[in-house]
Tab-separated table of C-alpha atoms in Angstrom:
chain	number	residue	atom	x	y	z
A	1	MET	CA	21.864	34.888	54.415
A	2	PRO	CA	24.399	37.640	53.720
A	3	TYR	CA	26.350	37.223	50.512
A	4	GLY	CA	29.791	35.845	51.251
A	5	LEU	CA	28.681	33.497	54.014
A	6	TRP	CA	27.403	30.869	51.575
A	7	PRO	CA	30.117	28.254	50.914
A	8	ALA	CA	31.782	28.001	47.517
A	9	GLY	CA	30.716	24.347	47.487
A	10	PHE	CA	30.059	21.301	49.633
A	11	GLU	CA	32.427	18.347	50.088
A	12	VAL	CA	31.976	14.919	51.657
A	13	ASP	CA	35.062	12.956	52.680
A	14	ARG	CA	34.823	9.441	51.248
A	15	ARG	CA	36.246	7.998	54.476
A	16	LYS	CA	33.358	9.421	56.502
A	17	ILE	CA	30.935	7.489	54.317
A	18	CYS	CA	32.936	4.241	54.210
A	19	LEU	CA	33.967	4.164	57.853
A	20	TYR	CA	30.855	5.693	59.415
A	21	LEU	CA	27.658	6.278	57.422
A	22	LEU	CA	27.703	2.962	55.537
A	23	ASN	CA	29.489	0.884	58.184
A	24	SER	CA	26.952	-1.317	59.973
A	25	ASN	CA	29.674	-2.363	62.458
A	26	HIS	CA	30.482	1.163	63.626
A	27	PRO	CA	29.609	1.593	67.325
A	28	ARG	CA	27.945	4.996	66.804
A	29	GLY	CA	27.141	4.870	63.095
A	30	ALA	CA	25.355	1.513	62.841
A	31	ALA	CA	21.867	3.046	63.038
A	32	LYS	CA	22.712	5.529	60.289
A	33	ALA	CA	24.195	2.731	58.178
A	34	LYS	CA	20.979	0.753	58.603
A	35	PHE	CA	18.998	3.766	57.386
A	36	PHE	CA	21.211	4.600	54.391
A	37	ILE	CA	21.632	0.975	53.281
A	38	GLY	CA	17.906	0.429	53.815
A	39	VAL	CA	16.999	3.196	51.365
A	40	GLY	CA	19.347	1.821	48.709
A	41	PHE	CA	22.843	3.220	49.243
A	42	HIS	CA	25.660	0.672	49.040
A	43	PRO	CA	29.190	0.646	50.536
A	44	ASP	CA	30.651	-0.238	47.122
A	45	GLU	CA	29.097	2.864	45.534
A	46	VAL	CA	30.149	5.616	47.911
A	47	TRP	CA	29.817	8.352	45.281
A	48	HIS	CA	26.022	7.907	45.217
A	49	LEU	CA	25.750	8.952	48.857
A	50	GLN	CA	28.333	11.726	48.367
A	51	ASP	CA	26.264	13.169	45.517
A	52	ALA	CA	22.978	12.806	47.402
A	53	LEU	CA	24.337	14.562	50.493
A	54	CYS	CA	25.751	17.431	48.425
A	55	GLY	CA	22.421	17.654	46.610
A	56	HIS	CA	20.666	18.019	49.966
A	57	ALA	CA	22.698	21.143	50.814
A	58	VAL	CA	20.622	23.597	48.778
A	59	MET	CA	18.984	26.900	49.677
A	60	ALA	CA	15.499	25.326	49.763
A	61	ASN	CA	16.649	23.069	52.631
A	62	TYR	CA	18.723	25.720	54.429
A	63	ARG	CA	17.611	26.225	58.039
A	64	GLY	CA	20.335	28.312	59.599
A	65	ILE	CA	23.928	29.084	60.382
A	66	THR	CA	25.762	29.038	63.715
A	67	VAL	CA	29.228	30.011	64.806
A	68	ALA	CA	31.219	26.941	65.887
A	69	PRO	CA	34.628	26.913	67.615
A	70	PHE	CA	36.476	26.519	64.302
A	71	GLY	CA	34.161	28.143	61.768
A	72	LEU	CA	30.600	28.411	60.517
A	73	ARG	CA	28.113	25.531	60.676
A	74	TYR	CA	25.285	25.238	58.180
A	75	LEU	CA	22.094	23.308	58.943
A	76	PHE	CA	19.886	21.827	56.232
A	77	GLU	CA	16.605	19.942	56.669
A	78	GLY	CA	14.352	18.651	53.984
A	79	PRO	CA	13.699	15.991	51.390
A	80	PHE	CA	16.550	13.666	50.528
A	81	ALA	CA	16.548	11.642	47.289
A	82	THR	CA	17.285	7.922	47.655
A	83	PRO	CA	18.483	5.385	45.067
A	84	ARG	CA	15.159	3.569	45.245
A	85	GLY	CA	13.399	6.674	43.978
A	86	GLY	CA	11.815	7.726	47.241
A	87	MET	CA	12.276	10.850	49.287
A	88	ARG	CA	13.112	10.774	52.994
A	89	LYS	CA	13.481	13.681	55.389
A	90	LEU	CA	17.047	14.367	56.491
A	91	ARG	CA	19.009	16.882	58.541
A	92	SER	CA	22.581	17.526	57.405
A	93	VAL	CA	25.260	19.634	59.060
A	94	TRP	CA	28.228	21.168	57.256
A	95	GLN	CA	31.136	23.302	58.438
A	96	ARG	CA	33.289	25.870	56.716
A	97	ASP	CA	36.434	26.248	58.784
A	98	THR	CA	37.727	29.708	59.631
A	99	GLU	CA	40.916	29.226	57.611
A	100	ASN	CA	38.983	27.883	54.596
A	101	ALA	CA	36.932	30.503	52.772
A	102	GLY	CA	35.833	27.948	50.174
A	103	ALA	CA	33.867	24.742	50.516
A	104	ALA	CA	31.963	23.525	53.550
A	105	LYS	CA	32.804	20.022	54.753
A	106	PHE	CA	30.162	17.464	55.667
A	107	VAL	CA	29.855	16.910	59.439
A	108	THR	CA	26.883	14.585	59.917
A	109	ALA	CA	23.460	13.517	58.693
A	110	ILE	CA	20.459	12.601	60.808
A	111	PRO	CA	17.395	10.847	59.386
A	112	LEU	CA	14.208	12.572	60.571
């Protein structure tokens, strides 16, 4: 990847975790909540999942970059550390908006 395209960091909005990834009542996120809760993440400890997702966005898991309508999207696939000590395979997508030259924001995660 050309220097300068790599984000300055990776950020996960707490609301996306609380209202979507760890919400078993969410109409589209319930399956993901079942996965994440099943491997040991808990809605009362959101920071654990935030840290794990940011830890997944590393060069070893990097699979590509695409141009999206509002910026650059980064795709990562690879091992994902869980609170129970196991590793699961995960795909995560991040976006760095055109007007933001800094951190990439978490878009979604898909268990593989």
